[in-house]
PDB file of C-alpha atoms and ligand atoms in Angstrom:
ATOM      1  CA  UNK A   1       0.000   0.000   0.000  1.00 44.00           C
ATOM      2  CA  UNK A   2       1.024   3.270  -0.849  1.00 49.00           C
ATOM      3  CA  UNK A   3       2.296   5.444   2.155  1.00 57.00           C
ATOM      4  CA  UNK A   4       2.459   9.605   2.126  1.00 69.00           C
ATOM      5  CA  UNK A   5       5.534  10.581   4.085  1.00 74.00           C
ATOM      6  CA  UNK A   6       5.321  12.710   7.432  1.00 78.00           C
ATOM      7  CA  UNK A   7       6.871  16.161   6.697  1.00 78.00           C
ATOM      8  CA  UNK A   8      10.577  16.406   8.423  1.00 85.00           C
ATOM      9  CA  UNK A   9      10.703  18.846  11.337  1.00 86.00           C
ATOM     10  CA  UNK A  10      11.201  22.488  10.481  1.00 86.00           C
ATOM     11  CA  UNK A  11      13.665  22.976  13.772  1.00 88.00           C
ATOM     12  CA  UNK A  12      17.214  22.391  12.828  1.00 87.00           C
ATOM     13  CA  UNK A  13      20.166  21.327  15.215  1.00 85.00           C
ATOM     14  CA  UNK A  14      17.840  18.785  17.184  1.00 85.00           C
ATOM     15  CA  UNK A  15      18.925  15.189  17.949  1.00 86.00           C
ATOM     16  CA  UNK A  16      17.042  12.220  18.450  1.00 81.00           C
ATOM     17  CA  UNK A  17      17.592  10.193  21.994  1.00 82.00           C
ATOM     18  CA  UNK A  18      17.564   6.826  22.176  1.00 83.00           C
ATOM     19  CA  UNK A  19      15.924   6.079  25.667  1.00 84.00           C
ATOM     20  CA  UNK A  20      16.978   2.917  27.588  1.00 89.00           C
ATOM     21  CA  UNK A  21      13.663   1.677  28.258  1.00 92.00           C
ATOM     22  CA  UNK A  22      12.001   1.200  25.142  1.00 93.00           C
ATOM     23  CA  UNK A  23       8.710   0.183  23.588  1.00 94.00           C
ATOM     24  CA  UNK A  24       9.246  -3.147  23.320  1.00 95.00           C
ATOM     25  CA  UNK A  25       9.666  -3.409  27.505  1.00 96.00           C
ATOM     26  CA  UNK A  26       6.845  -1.100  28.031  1.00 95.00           C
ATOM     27  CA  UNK A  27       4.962  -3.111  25.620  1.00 95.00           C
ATOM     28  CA  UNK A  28       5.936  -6.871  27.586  1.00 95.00           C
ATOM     29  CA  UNK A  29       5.692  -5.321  30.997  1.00 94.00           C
ATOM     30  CA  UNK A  30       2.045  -4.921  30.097  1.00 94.00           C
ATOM     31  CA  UNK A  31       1.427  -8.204  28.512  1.00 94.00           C
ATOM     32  CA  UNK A  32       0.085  -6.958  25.426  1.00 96.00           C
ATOM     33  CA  UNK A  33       0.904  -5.939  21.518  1.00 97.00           C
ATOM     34  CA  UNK A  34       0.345  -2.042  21.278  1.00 97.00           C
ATOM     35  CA  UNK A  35      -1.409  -0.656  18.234  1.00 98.00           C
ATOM     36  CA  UNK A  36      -3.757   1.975  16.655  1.00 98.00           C
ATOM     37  CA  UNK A  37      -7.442   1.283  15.685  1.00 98.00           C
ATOM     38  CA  UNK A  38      -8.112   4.107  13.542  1.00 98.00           C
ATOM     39  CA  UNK A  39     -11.529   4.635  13.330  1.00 98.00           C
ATOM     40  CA  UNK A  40     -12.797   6.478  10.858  1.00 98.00           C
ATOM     41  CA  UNK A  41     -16.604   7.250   8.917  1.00 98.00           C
ATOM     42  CA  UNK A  42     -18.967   9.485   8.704  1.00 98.00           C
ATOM     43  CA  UNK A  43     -20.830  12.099  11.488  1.00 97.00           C
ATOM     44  CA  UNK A  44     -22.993   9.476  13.168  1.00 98.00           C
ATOM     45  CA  UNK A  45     -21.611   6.578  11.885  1.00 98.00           C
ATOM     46  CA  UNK A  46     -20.762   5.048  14.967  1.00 98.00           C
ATOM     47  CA  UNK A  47     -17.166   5.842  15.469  1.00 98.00           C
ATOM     48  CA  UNK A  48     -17.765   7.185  19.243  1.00 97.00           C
ATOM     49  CA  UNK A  49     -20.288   4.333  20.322  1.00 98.00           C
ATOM     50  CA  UNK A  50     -18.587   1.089  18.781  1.00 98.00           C
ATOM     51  CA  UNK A  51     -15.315   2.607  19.905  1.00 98.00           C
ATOM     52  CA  UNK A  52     -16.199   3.353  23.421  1.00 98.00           C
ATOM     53  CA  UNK A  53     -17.995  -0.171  23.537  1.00 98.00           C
ATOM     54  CA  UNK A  54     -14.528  -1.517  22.328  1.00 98.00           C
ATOM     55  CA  UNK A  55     -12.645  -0.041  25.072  1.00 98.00           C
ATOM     56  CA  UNK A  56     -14.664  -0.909  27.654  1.00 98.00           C
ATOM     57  CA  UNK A  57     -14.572  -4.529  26.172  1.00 98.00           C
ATOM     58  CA  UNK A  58     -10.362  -5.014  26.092  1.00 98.00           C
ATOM     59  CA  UNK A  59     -10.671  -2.963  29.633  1.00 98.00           C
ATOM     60  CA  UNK A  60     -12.592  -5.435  31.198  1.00 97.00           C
ATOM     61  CA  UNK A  61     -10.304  -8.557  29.575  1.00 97.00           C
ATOM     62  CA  UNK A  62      -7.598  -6.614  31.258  1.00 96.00           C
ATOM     63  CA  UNK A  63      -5.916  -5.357  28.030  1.00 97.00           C
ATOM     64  CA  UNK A  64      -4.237  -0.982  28.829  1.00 98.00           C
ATOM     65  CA  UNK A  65      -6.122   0.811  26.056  1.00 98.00           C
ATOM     66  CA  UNK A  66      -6.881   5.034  25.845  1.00 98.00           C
ATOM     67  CA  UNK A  67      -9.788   5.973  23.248  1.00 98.00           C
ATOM     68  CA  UNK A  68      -8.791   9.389  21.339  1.00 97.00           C
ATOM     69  CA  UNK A  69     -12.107  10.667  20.696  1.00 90.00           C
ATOM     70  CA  UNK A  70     -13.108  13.594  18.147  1.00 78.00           C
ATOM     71  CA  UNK A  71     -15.032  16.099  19.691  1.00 80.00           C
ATOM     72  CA  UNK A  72     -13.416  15.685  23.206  1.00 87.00           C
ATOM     73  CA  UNK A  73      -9.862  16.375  21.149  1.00 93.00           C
ATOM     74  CA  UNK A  74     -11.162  19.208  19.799  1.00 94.00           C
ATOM     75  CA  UNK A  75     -11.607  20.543  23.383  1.00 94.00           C
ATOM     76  CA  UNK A  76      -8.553  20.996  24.407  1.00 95.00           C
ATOM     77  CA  UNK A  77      -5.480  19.302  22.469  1.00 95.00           C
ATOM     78  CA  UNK A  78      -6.522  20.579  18.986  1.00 97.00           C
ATOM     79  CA  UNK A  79      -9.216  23.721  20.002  1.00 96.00           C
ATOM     80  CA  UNK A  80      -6.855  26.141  17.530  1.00 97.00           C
ATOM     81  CA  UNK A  81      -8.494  23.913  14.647  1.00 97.00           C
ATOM     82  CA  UNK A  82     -11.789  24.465  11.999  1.00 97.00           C
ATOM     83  CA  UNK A  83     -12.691  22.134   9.979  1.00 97.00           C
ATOM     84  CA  UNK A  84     -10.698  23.377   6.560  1.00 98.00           C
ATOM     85  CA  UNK A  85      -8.637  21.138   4.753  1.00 98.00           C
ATOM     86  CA  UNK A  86      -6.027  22.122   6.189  1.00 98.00           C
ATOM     87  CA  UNK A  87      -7.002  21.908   9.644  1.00 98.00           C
ATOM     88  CA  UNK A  88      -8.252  18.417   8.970  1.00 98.00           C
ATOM     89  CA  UNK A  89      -4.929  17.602   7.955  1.00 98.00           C
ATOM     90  CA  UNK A  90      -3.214  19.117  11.011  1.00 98.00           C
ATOM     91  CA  UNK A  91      -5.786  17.849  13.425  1.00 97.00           C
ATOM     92  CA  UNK A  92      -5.459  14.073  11.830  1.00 98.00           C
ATOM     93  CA  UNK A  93      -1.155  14.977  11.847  1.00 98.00           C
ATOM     94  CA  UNK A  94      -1.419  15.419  15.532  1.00 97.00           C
ATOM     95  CA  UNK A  95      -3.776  12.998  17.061  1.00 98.00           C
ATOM     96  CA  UNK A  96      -1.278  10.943  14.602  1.00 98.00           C
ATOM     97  CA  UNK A  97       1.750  11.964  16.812  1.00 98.00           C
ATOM     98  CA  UNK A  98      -0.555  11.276  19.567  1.00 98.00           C
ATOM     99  CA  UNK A  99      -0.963   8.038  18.753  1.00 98.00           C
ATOM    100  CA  UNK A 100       1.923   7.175  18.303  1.00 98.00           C
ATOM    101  CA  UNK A 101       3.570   8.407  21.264  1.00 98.00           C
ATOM    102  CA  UNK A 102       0.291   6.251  23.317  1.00 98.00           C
ATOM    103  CA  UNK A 103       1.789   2.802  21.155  1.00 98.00           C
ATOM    104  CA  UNK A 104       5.240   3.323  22.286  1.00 97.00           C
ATOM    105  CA  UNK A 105       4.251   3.456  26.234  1.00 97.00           C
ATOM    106  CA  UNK A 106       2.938   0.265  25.022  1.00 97.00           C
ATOM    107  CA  UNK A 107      -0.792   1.065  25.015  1.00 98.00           C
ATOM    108  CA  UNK A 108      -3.605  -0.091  22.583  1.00 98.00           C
ATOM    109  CA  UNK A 109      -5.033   3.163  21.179  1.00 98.00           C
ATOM    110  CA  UNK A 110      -8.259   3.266  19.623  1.00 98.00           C
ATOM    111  CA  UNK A 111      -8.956   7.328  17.985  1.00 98.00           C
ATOM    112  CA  UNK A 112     -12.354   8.258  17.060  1.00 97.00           C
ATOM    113  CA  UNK A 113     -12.207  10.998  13.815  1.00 98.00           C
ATOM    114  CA  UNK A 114     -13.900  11.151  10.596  1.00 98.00           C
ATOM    115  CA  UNK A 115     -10.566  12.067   8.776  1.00 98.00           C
ATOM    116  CA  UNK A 116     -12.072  12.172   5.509  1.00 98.00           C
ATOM    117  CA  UNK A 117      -8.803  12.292   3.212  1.00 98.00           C
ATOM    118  CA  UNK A 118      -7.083   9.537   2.793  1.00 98.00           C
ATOM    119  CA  UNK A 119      -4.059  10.925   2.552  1.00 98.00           C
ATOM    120  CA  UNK A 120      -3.694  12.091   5.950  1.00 98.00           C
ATOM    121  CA  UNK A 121      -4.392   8.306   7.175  1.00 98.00           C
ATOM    122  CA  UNK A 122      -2.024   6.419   5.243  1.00 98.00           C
ATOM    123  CA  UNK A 123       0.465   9.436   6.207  1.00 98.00           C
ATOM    124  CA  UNK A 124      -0.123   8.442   9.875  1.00 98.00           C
ATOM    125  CA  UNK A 125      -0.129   4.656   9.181  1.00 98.00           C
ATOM    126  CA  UNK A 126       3.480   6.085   7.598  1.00 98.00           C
ATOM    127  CA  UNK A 127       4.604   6.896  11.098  1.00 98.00           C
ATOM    128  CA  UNK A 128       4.122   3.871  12.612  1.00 98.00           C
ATOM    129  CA  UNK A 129       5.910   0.421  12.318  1.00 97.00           C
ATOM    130  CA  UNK A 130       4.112  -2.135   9.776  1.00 97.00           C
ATOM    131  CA  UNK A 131       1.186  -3.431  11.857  1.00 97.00           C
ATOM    132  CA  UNK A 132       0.933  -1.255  14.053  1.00 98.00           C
ATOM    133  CA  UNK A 133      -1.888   0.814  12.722  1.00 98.00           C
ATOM    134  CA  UNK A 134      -5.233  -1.137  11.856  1.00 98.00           C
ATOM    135  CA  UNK A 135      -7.707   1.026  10.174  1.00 98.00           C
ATOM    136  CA  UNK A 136     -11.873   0.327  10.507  1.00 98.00           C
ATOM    137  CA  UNK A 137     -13.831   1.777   8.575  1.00 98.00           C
ATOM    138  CA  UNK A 138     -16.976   2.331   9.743  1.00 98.00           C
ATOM    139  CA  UNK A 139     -19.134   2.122   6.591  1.00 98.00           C
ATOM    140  CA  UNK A 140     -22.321   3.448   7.532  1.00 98.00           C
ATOM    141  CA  UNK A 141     -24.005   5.395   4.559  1.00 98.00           C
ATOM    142  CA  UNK A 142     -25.008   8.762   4.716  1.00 98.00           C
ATOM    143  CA  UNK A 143     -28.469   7.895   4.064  1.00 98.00           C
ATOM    144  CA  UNK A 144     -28.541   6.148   7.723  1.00 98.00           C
ATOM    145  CA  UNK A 145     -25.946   8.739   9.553  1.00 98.00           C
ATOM    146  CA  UNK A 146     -28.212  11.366   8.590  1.00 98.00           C
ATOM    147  CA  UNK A 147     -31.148   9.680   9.623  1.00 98.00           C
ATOM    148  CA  UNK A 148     -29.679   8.799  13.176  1.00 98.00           C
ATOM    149  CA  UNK A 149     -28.189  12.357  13.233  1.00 98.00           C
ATOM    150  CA  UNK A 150     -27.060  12.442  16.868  1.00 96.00           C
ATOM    151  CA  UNK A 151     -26.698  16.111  17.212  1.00 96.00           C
ATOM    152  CA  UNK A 152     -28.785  17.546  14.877  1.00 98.00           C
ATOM    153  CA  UNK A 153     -25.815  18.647  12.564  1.00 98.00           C
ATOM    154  CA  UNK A 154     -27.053  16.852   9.123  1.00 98.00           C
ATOM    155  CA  UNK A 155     -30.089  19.115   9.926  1.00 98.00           C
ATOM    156  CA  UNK A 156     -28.256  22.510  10.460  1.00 98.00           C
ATOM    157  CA  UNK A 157     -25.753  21.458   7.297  1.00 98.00           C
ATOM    158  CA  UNK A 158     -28.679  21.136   5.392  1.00 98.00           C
ATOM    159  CA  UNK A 159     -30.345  24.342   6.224  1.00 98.00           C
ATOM    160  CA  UNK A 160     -26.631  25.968   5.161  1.00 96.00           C
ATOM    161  CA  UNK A 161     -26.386  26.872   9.413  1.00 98.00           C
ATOM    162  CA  UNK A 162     -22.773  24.825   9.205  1.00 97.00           C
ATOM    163  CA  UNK A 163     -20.799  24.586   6.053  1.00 97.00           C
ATOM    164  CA  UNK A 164     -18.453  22.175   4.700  1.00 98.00           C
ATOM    165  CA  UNK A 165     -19.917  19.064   6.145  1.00 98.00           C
ATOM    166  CA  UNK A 166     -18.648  16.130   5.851  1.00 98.00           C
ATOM    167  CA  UNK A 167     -20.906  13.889   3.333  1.00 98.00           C
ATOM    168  CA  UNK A 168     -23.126  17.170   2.468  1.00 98.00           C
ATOM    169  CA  UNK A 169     -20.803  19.639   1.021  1.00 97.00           C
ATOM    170  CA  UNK A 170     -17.244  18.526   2.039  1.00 98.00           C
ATOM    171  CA  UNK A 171     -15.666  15.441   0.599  1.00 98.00           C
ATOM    172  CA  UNK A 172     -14.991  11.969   2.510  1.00 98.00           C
ATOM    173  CA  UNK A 173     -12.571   9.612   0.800  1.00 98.00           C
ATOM    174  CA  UNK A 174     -13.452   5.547   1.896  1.00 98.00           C
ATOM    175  CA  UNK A 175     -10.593   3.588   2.580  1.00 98.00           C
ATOM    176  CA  UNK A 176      -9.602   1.442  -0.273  1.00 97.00           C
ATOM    177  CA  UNK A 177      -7.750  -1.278   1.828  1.00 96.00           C
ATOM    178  CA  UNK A 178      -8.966  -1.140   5.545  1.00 98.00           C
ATOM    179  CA  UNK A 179      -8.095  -4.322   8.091  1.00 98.00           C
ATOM    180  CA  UNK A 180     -11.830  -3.906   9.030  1.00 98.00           C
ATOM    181  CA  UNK A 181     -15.028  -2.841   7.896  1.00 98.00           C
ATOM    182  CA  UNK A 182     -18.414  -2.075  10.111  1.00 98.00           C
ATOM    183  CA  UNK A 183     -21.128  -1.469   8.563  1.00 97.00           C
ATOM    184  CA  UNK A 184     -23.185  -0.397  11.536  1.00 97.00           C
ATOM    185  CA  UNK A 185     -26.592  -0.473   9.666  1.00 97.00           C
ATOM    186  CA  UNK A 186     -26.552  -3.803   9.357  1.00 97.00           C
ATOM    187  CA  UNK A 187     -24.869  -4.749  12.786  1.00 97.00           C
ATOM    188  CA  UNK A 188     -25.468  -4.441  16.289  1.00 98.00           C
ATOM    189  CA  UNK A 189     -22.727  -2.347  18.396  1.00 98.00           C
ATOM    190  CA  UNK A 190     -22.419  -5.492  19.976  1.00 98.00           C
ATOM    191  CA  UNK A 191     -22.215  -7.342  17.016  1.00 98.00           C
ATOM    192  CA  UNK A 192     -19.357  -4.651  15.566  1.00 98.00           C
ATOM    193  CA  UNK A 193     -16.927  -4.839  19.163  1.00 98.00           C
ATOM    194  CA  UNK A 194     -17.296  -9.196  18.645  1.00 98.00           C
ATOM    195  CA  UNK A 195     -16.245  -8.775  15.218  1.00 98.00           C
ATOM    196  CA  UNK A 196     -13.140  -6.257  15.982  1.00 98.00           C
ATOM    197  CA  UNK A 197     -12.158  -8.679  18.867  1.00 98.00           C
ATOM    198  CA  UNK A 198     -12.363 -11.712  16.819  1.00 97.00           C
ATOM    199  CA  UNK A 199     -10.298  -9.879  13.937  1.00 96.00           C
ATOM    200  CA  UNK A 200      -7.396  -8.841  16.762  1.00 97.00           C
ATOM    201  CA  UNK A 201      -7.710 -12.545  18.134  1.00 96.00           C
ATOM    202  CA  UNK A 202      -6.947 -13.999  14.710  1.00 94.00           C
ATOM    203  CA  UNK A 203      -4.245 -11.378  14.050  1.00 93.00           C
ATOM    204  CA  UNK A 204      -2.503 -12.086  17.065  1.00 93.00           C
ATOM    205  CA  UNK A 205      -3.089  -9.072  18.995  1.00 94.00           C
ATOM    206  CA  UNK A 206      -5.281 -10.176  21.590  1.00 95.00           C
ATOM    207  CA  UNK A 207      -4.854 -13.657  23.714  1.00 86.00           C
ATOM    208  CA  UNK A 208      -7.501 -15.844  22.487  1.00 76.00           C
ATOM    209  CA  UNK A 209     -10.551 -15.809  25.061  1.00 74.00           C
TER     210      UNK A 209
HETATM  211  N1  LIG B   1     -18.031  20.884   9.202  1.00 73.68           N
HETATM  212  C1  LIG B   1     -18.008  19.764   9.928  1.00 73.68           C
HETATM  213  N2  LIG B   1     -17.749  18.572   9.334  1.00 73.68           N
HETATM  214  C2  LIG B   1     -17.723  17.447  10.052  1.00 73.68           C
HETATM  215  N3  LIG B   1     -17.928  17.408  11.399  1.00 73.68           N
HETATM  216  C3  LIG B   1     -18.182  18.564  12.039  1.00 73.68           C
HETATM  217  C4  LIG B   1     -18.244  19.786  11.338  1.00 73.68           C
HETATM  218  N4  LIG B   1     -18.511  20.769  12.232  1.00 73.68           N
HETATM  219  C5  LIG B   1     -18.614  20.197  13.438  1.00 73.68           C
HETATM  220  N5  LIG B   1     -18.411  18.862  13.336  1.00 73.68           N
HETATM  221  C6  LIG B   1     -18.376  17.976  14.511  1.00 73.68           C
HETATM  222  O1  LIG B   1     -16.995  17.659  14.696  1.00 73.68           O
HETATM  223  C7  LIG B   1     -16.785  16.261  14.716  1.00 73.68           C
HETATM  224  C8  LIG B   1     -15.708  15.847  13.701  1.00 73.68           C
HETATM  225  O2  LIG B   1     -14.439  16.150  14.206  1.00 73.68           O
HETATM  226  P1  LIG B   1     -13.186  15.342  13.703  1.00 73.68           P
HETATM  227  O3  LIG B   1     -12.019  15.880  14.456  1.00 73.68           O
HETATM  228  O4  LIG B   1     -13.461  13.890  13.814  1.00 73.68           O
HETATM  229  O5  LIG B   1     -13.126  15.772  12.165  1.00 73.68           O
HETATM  230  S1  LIG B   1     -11.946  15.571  11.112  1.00 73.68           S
HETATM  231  O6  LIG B   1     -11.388  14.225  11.305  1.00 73.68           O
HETATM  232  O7  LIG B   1     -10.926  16.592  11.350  1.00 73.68           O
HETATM  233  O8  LIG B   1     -12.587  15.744   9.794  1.00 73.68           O
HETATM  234  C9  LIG B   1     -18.089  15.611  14.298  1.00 73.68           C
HETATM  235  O9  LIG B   1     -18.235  14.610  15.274  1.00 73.68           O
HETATM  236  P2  LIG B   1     -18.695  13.122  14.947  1.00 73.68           P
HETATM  237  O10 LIG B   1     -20.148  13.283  14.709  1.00 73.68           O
HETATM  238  O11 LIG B   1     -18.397  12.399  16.224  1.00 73.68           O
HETATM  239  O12 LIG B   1     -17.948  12.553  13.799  1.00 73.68           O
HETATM  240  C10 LIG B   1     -19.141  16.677  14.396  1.00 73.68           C
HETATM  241  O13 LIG B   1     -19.829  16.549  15.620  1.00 73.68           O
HETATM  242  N1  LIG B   2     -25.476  -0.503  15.199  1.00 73.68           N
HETATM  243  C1  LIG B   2     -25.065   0.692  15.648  1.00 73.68           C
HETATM  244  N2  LIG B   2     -23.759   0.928  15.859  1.00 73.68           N
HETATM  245  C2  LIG B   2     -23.332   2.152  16.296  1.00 73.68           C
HETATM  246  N3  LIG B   2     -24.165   3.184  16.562  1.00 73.68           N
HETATM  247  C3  LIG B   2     -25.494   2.998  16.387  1.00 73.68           C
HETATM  248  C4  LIG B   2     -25.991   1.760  15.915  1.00 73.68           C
HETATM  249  N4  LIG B   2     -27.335   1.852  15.806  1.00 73.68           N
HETATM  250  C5  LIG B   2     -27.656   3.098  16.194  1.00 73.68           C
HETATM  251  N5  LIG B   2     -26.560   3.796  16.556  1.00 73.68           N
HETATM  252  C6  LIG B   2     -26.582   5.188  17.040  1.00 73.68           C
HETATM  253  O1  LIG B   2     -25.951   5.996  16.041  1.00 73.68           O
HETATM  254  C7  LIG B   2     -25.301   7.087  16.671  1.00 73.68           C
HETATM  255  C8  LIG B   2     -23.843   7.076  16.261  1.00 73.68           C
HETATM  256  O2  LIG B   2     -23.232   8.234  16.818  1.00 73.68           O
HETATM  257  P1  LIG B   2     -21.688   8.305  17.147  1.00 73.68           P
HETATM  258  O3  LIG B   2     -21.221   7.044  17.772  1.00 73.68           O
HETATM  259  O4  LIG B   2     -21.466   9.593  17.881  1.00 73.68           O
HETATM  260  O5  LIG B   2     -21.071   8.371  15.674  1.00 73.68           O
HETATM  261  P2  LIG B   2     -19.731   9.071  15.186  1.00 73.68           P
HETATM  262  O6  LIG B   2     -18.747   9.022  16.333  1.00 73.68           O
HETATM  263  O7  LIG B   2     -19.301   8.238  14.008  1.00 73.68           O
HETATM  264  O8  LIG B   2     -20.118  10.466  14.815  1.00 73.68           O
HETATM  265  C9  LIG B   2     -25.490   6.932  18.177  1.00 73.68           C
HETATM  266  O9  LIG B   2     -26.589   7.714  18.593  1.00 73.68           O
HETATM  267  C10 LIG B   2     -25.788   5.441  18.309  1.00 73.68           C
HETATM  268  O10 LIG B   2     -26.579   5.149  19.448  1.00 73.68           O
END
């Protein structure tokens, strides 16, 4: 698969550190394989609710996990950022960093964001080592997202009271190759988190159950 490469830093005169303990140890003190499930779909697809059912789900089987979440980001990490191209892009770069950082103290990371371009996913499946970031698409179609519409914003972007949203008059690019696909109209949130664990069971990420 095609990869987009991370831009190099724009600082000069830094140096890299090589730490003594490293992700592997962090990784084996916890017992577990850390990687990214990147989440992404459509508003009200189900990114929030399968993903928060997941958590709770490798929480309970004892498994260190931290869910990334869209909206709650927005809050504080990434409040500087609209929802322009641009700032798309910067907002998916950093929860990518994010990310990242979260797999090498050895946790499972699950992150929550439409990121419509697919660009800016395959550059943060770049960043990490082969693996290490499993994307699900959550393939709900608009038809149903707007029809659920959790918070009334299909409504609003249809009146022209929010513009440039995604699926009405901003673009979303599918995956092409993702590890997993939900399509939540046609599954139960329960039947979505049995399918991700049985997918990370038969990749060898989880211990069987
Ligand atoms: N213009 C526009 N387009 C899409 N979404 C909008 C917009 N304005 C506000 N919202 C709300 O912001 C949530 C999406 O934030 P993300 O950080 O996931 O977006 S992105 O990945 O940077 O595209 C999204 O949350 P979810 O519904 O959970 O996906 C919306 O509630
Ligand atoms: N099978 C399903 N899977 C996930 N969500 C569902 C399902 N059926 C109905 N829903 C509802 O759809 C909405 C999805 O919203 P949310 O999880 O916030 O989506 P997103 O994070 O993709 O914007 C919620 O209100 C949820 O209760």
């Amino acid at each position: 698969m095609s990869q987009t490469q991370a831009p190099a830093p724009r600082a000069t005169n830094i140096t890299w550190h090589v730490q003594s303990v490293d992700k592997a140890g962090r990784a084996a003190l916890k017992h577990q394989k850390p990687c990214i499930l990147w989440f992404t779909g459509l508003s009200g697809a189900g990114k929030s609710t399968v993903a928060n059912a997941l958590e709770g789900a490798l929480h309970s089987r004892g498994y260190h996990t931290y869910l990334l979440d869209g909206d709650n980001v927005r809050h504080g990490l990434n409040k500087n950022l609209g929802f322009s191209a641009e700032d798309r892009e910067e907002n998916i770069r950093r929860i990518g960093e994010v990310a990242k950082l979260f797999v090498d103290a050895g946790i499972i990371v699950l992150t929550a964001f439409i990121s419509p371009y697919r660009r800016d996913r395959e550059m943060v499946r770049g960043i990490v080592e082969e693996g290490e970031f499993i994307e699900v698409f959550v393939s709900t179609p608009l038809e149903v997202c707007e029809a659920r519409d959790p918070k009334g914003l299909y409504k609003k972007a249809r009146a022209g009271q929010i513009r440039g949203f995604t699926g009405i008059d901003d673009p979303y690019e599918p995956p092409e190759n993702p590890e997993i696909t939900l399509p939540t109209d046609r599954k139960s949130v329960e039947e979505s988190v049995a399918q991700i664990l049985g997918e990370l069971e038969a990749r060898g990420y989880l211990k069987r159950s």
